[in-house]
Short mmCIF file of C-alpha atoms and ligand atoms in Angstrom, two decimals:
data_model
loop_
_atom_site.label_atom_id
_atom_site.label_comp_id
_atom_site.label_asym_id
_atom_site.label_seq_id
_atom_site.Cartn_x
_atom_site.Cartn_y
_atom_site.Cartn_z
CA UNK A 192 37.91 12.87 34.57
CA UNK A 193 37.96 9.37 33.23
CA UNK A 194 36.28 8.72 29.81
CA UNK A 195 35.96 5.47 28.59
CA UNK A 196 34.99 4.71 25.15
CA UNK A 197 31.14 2.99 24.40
CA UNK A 198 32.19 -0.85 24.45
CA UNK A 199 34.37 -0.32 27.59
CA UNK A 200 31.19 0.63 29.32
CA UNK A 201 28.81 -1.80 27.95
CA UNK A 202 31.58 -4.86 28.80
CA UNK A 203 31.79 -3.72 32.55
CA UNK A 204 27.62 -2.64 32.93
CA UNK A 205 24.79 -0.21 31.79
CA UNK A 206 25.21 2.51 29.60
CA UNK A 207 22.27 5.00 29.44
CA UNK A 208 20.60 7.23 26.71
CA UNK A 209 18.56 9.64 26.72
CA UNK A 210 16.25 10.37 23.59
CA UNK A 211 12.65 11.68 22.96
CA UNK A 212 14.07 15.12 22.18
CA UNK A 213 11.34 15.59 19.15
CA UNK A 214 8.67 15.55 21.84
CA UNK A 215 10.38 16.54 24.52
CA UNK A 216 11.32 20.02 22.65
CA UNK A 217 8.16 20.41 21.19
CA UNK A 218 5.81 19.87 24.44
CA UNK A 219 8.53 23.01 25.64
CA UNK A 220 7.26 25.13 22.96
CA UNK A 221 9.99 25.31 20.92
CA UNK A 222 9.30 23.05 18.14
CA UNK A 223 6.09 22.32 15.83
CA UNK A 224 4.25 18.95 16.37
CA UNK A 225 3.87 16.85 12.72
CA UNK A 226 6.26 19.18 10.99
CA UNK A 227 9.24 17.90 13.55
CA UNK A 228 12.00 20.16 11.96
CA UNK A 229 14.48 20.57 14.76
CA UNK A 230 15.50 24.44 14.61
CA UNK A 231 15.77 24.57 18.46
CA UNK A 232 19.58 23.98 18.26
CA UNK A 233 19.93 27.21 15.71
CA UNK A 234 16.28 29.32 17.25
CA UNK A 235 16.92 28.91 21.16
CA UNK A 236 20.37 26.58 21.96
CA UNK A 237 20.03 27.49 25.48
CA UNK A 238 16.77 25.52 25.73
CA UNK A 239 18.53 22.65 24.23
CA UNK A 240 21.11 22.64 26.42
CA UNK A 241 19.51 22.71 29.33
CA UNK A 242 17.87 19.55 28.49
CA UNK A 243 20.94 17.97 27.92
CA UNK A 244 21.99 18.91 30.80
CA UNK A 245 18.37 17.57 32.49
CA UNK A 246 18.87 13.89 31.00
CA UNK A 247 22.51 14.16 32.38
CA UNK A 248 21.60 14.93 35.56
CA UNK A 249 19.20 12.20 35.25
CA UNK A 250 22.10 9.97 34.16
CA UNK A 251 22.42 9.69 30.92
CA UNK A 252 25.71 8.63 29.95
CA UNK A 253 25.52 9.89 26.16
CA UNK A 254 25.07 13.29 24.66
CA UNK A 255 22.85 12.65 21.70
CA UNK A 256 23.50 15.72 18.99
CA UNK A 257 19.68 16.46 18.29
CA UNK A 258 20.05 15.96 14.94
CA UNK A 259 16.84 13.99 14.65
CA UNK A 260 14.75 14.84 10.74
CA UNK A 261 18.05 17.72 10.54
CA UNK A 262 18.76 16.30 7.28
CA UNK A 263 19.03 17.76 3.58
CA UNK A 264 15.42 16.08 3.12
CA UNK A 265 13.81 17.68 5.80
CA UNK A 266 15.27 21.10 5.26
CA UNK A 267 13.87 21.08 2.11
CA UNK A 268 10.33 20.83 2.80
CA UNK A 269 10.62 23.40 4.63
CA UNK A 270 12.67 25.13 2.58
CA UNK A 271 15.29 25.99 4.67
CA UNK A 272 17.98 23.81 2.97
CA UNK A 273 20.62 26.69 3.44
CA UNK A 274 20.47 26.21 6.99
CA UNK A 275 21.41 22.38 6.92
CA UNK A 276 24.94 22.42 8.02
CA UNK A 277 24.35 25.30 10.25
CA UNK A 278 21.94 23.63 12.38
CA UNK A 279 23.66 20.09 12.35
CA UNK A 280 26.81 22.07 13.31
CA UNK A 281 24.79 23.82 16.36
CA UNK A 282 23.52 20.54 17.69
CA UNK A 283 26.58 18.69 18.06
CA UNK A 284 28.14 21.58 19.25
CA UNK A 285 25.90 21.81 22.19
CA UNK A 286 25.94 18.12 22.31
CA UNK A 287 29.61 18.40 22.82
CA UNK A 288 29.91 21.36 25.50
CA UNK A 289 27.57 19.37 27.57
CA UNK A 290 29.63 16.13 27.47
CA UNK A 291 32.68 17.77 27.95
CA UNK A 292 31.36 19.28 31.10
CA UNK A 293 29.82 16.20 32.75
CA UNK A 294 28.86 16.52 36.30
CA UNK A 295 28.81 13.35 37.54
CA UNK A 296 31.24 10.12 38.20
CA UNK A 297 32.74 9.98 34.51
CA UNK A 298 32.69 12.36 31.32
CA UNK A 299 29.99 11.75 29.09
CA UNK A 300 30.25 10.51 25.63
CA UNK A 301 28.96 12.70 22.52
CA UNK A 302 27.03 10.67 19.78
CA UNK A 303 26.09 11.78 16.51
CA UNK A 304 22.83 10.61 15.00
CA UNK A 305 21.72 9.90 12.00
CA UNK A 306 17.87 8.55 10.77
CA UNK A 307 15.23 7.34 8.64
CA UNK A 308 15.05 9.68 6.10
CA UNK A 309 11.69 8.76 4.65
CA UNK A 310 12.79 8.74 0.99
CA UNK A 311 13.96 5.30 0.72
CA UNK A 312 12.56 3.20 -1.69
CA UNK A 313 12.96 -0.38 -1.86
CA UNK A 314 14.81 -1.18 -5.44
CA UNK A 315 15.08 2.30 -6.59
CA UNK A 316 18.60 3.19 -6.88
CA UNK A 317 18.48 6.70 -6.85
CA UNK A 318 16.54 7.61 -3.62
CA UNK A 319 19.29 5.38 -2.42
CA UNK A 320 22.39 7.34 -3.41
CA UNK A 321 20.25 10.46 -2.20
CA UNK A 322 19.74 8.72 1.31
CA UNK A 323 23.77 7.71 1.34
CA UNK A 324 24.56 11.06 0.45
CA UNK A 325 22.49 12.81 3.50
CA UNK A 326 23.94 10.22 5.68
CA UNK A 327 27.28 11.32 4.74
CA UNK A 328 27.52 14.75 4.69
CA UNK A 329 25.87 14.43 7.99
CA UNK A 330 28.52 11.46 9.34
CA UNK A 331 31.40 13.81 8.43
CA UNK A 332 29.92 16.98 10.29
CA UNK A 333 29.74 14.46 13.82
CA UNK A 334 33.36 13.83 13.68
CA UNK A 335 34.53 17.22 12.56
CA UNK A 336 32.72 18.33 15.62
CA UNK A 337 34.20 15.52 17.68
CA UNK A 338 31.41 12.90 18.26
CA UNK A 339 33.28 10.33 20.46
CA UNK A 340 30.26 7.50 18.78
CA UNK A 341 27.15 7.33 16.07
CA UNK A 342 23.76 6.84 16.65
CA UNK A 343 21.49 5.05 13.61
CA UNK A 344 17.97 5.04 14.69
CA UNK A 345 14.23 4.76 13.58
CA UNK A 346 14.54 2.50 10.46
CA UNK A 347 11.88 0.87 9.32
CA UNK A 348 13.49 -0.15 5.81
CA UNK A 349 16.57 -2.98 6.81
CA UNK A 350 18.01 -2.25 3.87
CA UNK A 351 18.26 2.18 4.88
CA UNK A 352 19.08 0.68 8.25
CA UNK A 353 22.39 -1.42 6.78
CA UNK A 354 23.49 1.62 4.51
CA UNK A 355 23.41 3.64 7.85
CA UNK A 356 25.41 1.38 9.12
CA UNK A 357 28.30 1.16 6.15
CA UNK A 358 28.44 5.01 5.94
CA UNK A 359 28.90 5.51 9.95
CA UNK A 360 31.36 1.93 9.97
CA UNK A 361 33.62 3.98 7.05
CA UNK A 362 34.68 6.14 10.42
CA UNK A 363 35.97 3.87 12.82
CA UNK A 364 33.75 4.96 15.46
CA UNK A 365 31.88 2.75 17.69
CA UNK A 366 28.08 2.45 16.22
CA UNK A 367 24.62 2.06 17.87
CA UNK A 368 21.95 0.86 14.96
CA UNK A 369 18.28 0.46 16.10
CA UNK A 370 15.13 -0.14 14.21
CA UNK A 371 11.87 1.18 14.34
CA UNK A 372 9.20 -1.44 12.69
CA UNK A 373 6.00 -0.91 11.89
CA UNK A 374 2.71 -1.87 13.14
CA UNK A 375 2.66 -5.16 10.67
CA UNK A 376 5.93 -6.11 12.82
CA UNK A 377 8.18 -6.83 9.87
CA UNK A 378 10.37 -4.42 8.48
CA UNK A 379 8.91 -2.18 4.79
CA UNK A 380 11.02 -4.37 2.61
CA UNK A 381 9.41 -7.65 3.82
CA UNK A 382 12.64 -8.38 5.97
CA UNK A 383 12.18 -9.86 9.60
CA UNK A 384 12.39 -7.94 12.46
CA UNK A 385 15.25 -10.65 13.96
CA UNK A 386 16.91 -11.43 10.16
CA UNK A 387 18.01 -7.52 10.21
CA UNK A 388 19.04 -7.32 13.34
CA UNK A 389 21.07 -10.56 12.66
CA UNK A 390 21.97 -8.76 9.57
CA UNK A 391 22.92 -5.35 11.14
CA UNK A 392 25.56 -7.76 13.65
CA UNK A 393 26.76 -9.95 10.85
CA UNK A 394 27.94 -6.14 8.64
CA UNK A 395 29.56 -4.96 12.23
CA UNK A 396 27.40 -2.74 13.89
CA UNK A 397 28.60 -2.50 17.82
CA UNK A 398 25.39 -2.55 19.21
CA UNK A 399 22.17 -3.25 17.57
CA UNK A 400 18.67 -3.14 18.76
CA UNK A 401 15.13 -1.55 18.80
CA UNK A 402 14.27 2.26 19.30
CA UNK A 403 10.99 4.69 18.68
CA UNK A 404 7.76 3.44 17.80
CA UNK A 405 7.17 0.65 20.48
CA UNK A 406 6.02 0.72 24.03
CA UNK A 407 7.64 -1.75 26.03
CA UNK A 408 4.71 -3.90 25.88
CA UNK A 409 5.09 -4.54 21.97
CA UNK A 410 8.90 -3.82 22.01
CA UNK A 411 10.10 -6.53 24.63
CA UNK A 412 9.06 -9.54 23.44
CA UNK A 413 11.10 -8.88 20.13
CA UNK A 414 14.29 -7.90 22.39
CA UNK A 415 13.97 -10.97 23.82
CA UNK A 416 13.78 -12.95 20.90
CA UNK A 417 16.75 -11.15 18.91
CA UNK A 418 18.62 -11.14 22.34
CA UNK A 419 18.44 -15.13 21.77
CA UNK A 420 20.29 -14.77 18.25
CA UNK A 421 22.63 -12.05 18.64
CA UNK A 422 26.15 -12.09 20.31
CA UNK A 423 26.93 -7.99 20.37
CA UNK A 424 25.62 -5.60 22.35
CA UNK A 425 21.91 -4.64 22.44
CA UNK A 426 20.16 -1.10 22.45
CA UNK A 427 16.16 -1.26 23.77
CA UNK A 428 14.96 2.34 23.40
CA UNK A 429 10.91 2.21 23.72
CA UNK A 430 8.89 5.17 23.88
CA UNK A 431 7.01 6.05 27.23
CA UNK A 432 3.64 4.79 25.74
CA UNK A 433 1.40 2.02 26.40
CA UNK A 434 1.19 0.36 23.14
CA UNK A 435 -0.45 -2.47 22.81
CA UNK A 436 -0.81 -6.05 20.45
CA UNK A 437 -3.87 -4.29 18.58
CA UNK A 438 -1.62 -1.38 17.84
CA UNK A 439 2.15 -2.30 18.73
CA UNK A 440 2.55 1.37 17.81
CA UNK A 441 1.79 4.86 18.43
CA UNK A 442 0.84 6.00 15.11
CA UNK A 443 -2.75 4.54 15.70
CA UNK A 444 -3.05 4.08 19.17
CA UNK A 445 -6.43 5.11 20.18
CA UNK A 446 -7.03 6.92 23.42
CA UNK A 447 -9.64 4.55 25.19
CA UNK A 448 -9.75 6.42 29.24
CA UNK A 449 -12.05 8.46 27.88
CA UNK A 450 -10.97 11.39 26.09
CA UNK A 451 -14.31 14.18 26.61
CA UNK A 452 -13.44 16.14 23.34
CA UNK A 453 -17.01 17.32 21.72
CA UNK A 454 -14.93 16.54 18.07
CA UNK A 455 -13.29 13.09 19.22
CA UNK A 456 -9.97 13.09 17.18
CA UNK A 457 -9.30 10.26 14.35
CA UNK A 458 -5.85 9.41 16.09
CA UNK A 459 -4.03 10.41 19.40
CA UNK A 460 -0.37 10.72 17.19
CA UNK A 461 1.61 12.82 18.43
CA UNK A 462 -0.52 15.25 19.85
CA UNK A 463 -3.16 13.58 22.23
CA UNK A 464 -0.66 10.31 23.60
CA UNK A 465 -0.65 11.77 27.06
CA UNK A 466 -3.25 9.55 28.60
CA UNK A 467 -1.11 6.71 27.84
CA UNK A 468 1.83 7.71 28.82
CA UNK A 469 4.07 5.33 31.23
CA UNK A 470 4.42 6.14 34.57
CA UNK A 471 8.19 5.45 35.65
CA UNK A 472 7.26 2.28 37.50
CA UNK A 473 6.31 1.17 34.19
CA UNK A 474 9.93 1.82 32.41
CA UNK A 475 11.36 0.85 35.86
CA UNK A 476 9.94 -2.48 34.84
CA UNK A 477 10.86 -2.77 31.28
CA UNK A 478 14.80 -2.15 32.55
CA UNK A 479 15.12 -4.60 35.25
CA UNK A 480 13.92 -6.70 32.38
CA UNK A 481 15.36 -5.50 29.63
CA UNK A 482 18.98 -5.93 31.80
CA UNK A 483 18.55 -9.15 33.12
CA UNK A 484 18.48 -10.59 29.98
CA UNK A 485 21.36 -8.51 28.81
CA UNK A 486 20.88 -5.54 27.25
CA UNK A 487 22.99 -2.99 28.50
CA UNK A 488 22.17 -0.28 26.60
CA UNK A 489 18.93 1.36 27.55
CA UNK A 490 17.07 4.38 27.35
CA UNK A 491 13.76 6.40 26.33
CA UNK A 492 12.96 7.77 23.04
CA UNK A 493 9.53 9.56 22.16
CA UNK A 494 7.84 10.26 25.40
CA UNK A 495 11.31 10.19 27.68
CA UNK A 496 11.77 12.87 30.47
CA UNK A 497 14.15 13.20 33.05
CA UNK A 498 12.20 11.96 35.14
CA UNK A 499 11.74 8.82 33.36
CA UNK A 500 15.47 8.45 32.36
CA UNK A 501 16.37 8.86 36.72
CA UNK A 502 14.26 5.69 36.85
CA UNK A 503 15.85 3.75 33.98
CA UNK A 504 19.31 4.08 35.34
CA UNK A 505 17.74 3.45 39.12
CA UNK A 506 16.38 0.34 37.97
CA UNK A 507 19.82 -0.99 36.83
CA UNK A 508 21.78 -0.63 39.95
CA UNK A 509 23.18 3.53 38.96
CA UNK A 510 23.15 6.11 41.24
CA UNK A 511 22.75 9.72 39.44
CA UNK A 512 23.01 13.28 40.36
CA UNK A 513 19.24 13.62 40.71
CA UNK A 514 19.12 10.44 42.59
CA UNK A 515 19.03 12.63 45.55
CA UNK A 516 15.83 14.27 44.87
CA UNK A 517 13.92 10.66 44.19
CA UNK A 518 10.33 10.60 45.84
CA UNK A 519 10.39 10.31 49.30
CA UNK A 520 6.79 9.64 50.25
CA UNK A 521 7.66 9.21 54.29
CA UNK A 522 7.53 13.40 54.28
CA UNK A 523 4.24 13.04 52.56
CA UNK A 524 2.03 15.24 54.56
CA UNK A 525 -1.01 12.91 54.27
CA UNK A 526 0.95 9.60 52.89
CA UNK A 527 3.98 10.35 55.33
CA UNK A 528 4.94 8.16 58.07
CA UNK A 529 6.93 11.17 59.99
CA UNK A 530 6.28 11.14 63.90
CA UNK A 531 4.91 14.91 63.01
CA UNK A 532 2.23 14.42 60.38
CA UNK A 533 -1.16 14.46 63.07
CA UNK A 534 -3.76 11.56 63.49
CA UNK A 535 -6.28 13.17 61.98
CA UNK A 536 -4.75 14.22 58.67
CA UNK A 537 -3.42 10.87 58.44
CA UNK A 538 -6.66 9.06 59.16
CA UNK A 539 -8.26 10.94 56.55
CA UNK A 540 -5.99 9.41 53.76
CA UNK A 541 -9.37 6.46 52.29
CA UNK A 542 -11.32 9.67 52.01
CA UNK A 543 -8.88 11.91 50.31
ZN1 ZN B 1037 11.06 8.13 19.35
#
């Protein structure tokens, strides 16, 4: 089966990736909202897998090792720091079987991933070497395992992003680097969204972009001005929420269609977002965008299901395995337009 490496694919079209395991994982039951510590890979691997194996047949075209918040960090405020390596070891190895047993038109690629660890501190040179270190050890398990490229995602500090970036450019492997900013839209150590992306191309990273965080609402408009300045490859990853200019984000995004709790709730994040979820017209919209002003590199994060991801890779031109079970509302038995669904059902439809 033919297997072409990450920039191959981006110079001849769209390369797709799926993401939003965190929720994804925990709306399954197999994960705990807040705390976000993702055991799945070392509790129940089967029920990992088989969403790997959902986004691929959704057609994604990269295997991304949920290794999301499984860093040394994490693990210890939990206290489970003696399962670090096991459970970054599980992931890609799941990650990997599923690649290496694509189903469609060509083998998928396996991506490591590494994140915002949420100890960085601007000008403090210890949580720094800390941060490098995690990244590291974490880098080296990917390509022991065999990650064929390495995801950086969901940094809100440019300067944690660009030490991502050195640590996964010290392997020769292709790199994806995405940010995640804030509500204030500027990145926690006062740099501009657009000067660290710039930054991010100028230190080599293959493909640089946005991910997490953002709707496409309140992510777009800063592809398209950081498509405008950059010559590599670009990654748009929003989540599947409707964020708006009052909250560009998630974190405070209030649930206005009339939530009927008794006890309304201070904040929707992460628990309550479902009422503004996108529908996949929505993120049908955002990629015929997003890929007409050429960013080939698309998917979901926070929020993404398959059915979401069959509609990203629709929208730019791909034909997928579950293509064949897209809606087809001519068999509707109300909606339908089939010579067999009766007058009077159909006539009823205003009323329904
Ligand atoms: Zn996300």
């Amino acid at each position: 089966m033919q297997k072409r490496d990450l920039l191959n694919r981006l110079n001849s079209g769209p390369v797709i990736c799926a993401e939003g395991f965190l929720f994804e994982i925990e709306k399954r039951g197999y994960m705990s909202s807040g705390e976000f510590v993702p055991m799945v890979s070392l509790d129940h691997p089967e029920v990992l897998e088989n969403l790997h194996k959902e986004f691929q047949h959704a057609g994604s075209d990269i295997v991304q090792a949920f290794t999301y918040n499984g860093h040394r960090e994490k693990m210890r405020v939990i206290g489970k720091e003696e399962l670090l390596e096991p459970l970054n070891r599980s992931a890609l190895r799941i990650a990997k079987n599923v690649a290496d047993n694509t189903s469609g038109e060509e083998q998928n690629l396996m991506a490591g991933n590494i994140s915002n660890s949420n100890i960085w501190k601007q000008d403090d040179k210890n949580s720094q070497l800390e941060v490098e270190k995690m990244f590291n050890e974490m880098v080296g398990w990917a390509v022991d395992e065999g990650a064929d490229m390495l995801i950086g995602e969901t940094f809100y500090y440019a300067e944690e992003a660009y030490m991502a970036l050195k640590v996964m450019k010290q392997t020769k492997l292709p790199t994806v680097i995405t940010i995640a900013p804030y509500g204030q839209n500027i990145m926690r150590d006062n740099v501009s969204i657009i000067d660290t992306c710039k930054e991010l191309e100028q230190q080599g990273g293959d493909v640089v972009g946005m991910n997490c965080h953002r709707g496409p609402n309140t992510m777009m408009p800063y592809l398209k001005e950081i498509r405008k300045v950059l010559k590599c490859h670009m990654a748009g990853l929003p989540i599947a929420y409707r964020t708006t200019n009052k909250n560009p984000t998630f974190f405070n995004l209030p649930d206005d269609n009339g939530c009927t709790c008794p006890t309304p709730h201070k904040t929707t994040f992460p628990t309550a977002l479902d009422p503004m979820q996108c529908n996949r017209y929505e993120i049908k919209n955002f990629a015929e965008e997003a890929y007409s002003i050429g960013i080939n590199y698309l998917g979901v994060c926070c929020g993404a299901n398959p059915m979401l991801i069959r509609e990203l890779a629709e929208a730019v031109g791909l034909n997928v395995p579950a293509s064949k079970y897209r809606e087809n509302m001519d068999n509707h038995y109300m909606f339908g337009i089939n010579k067999r669904i009766p007058k009077h059902i159909k006539d009823y439809r205003k009323k329904a």
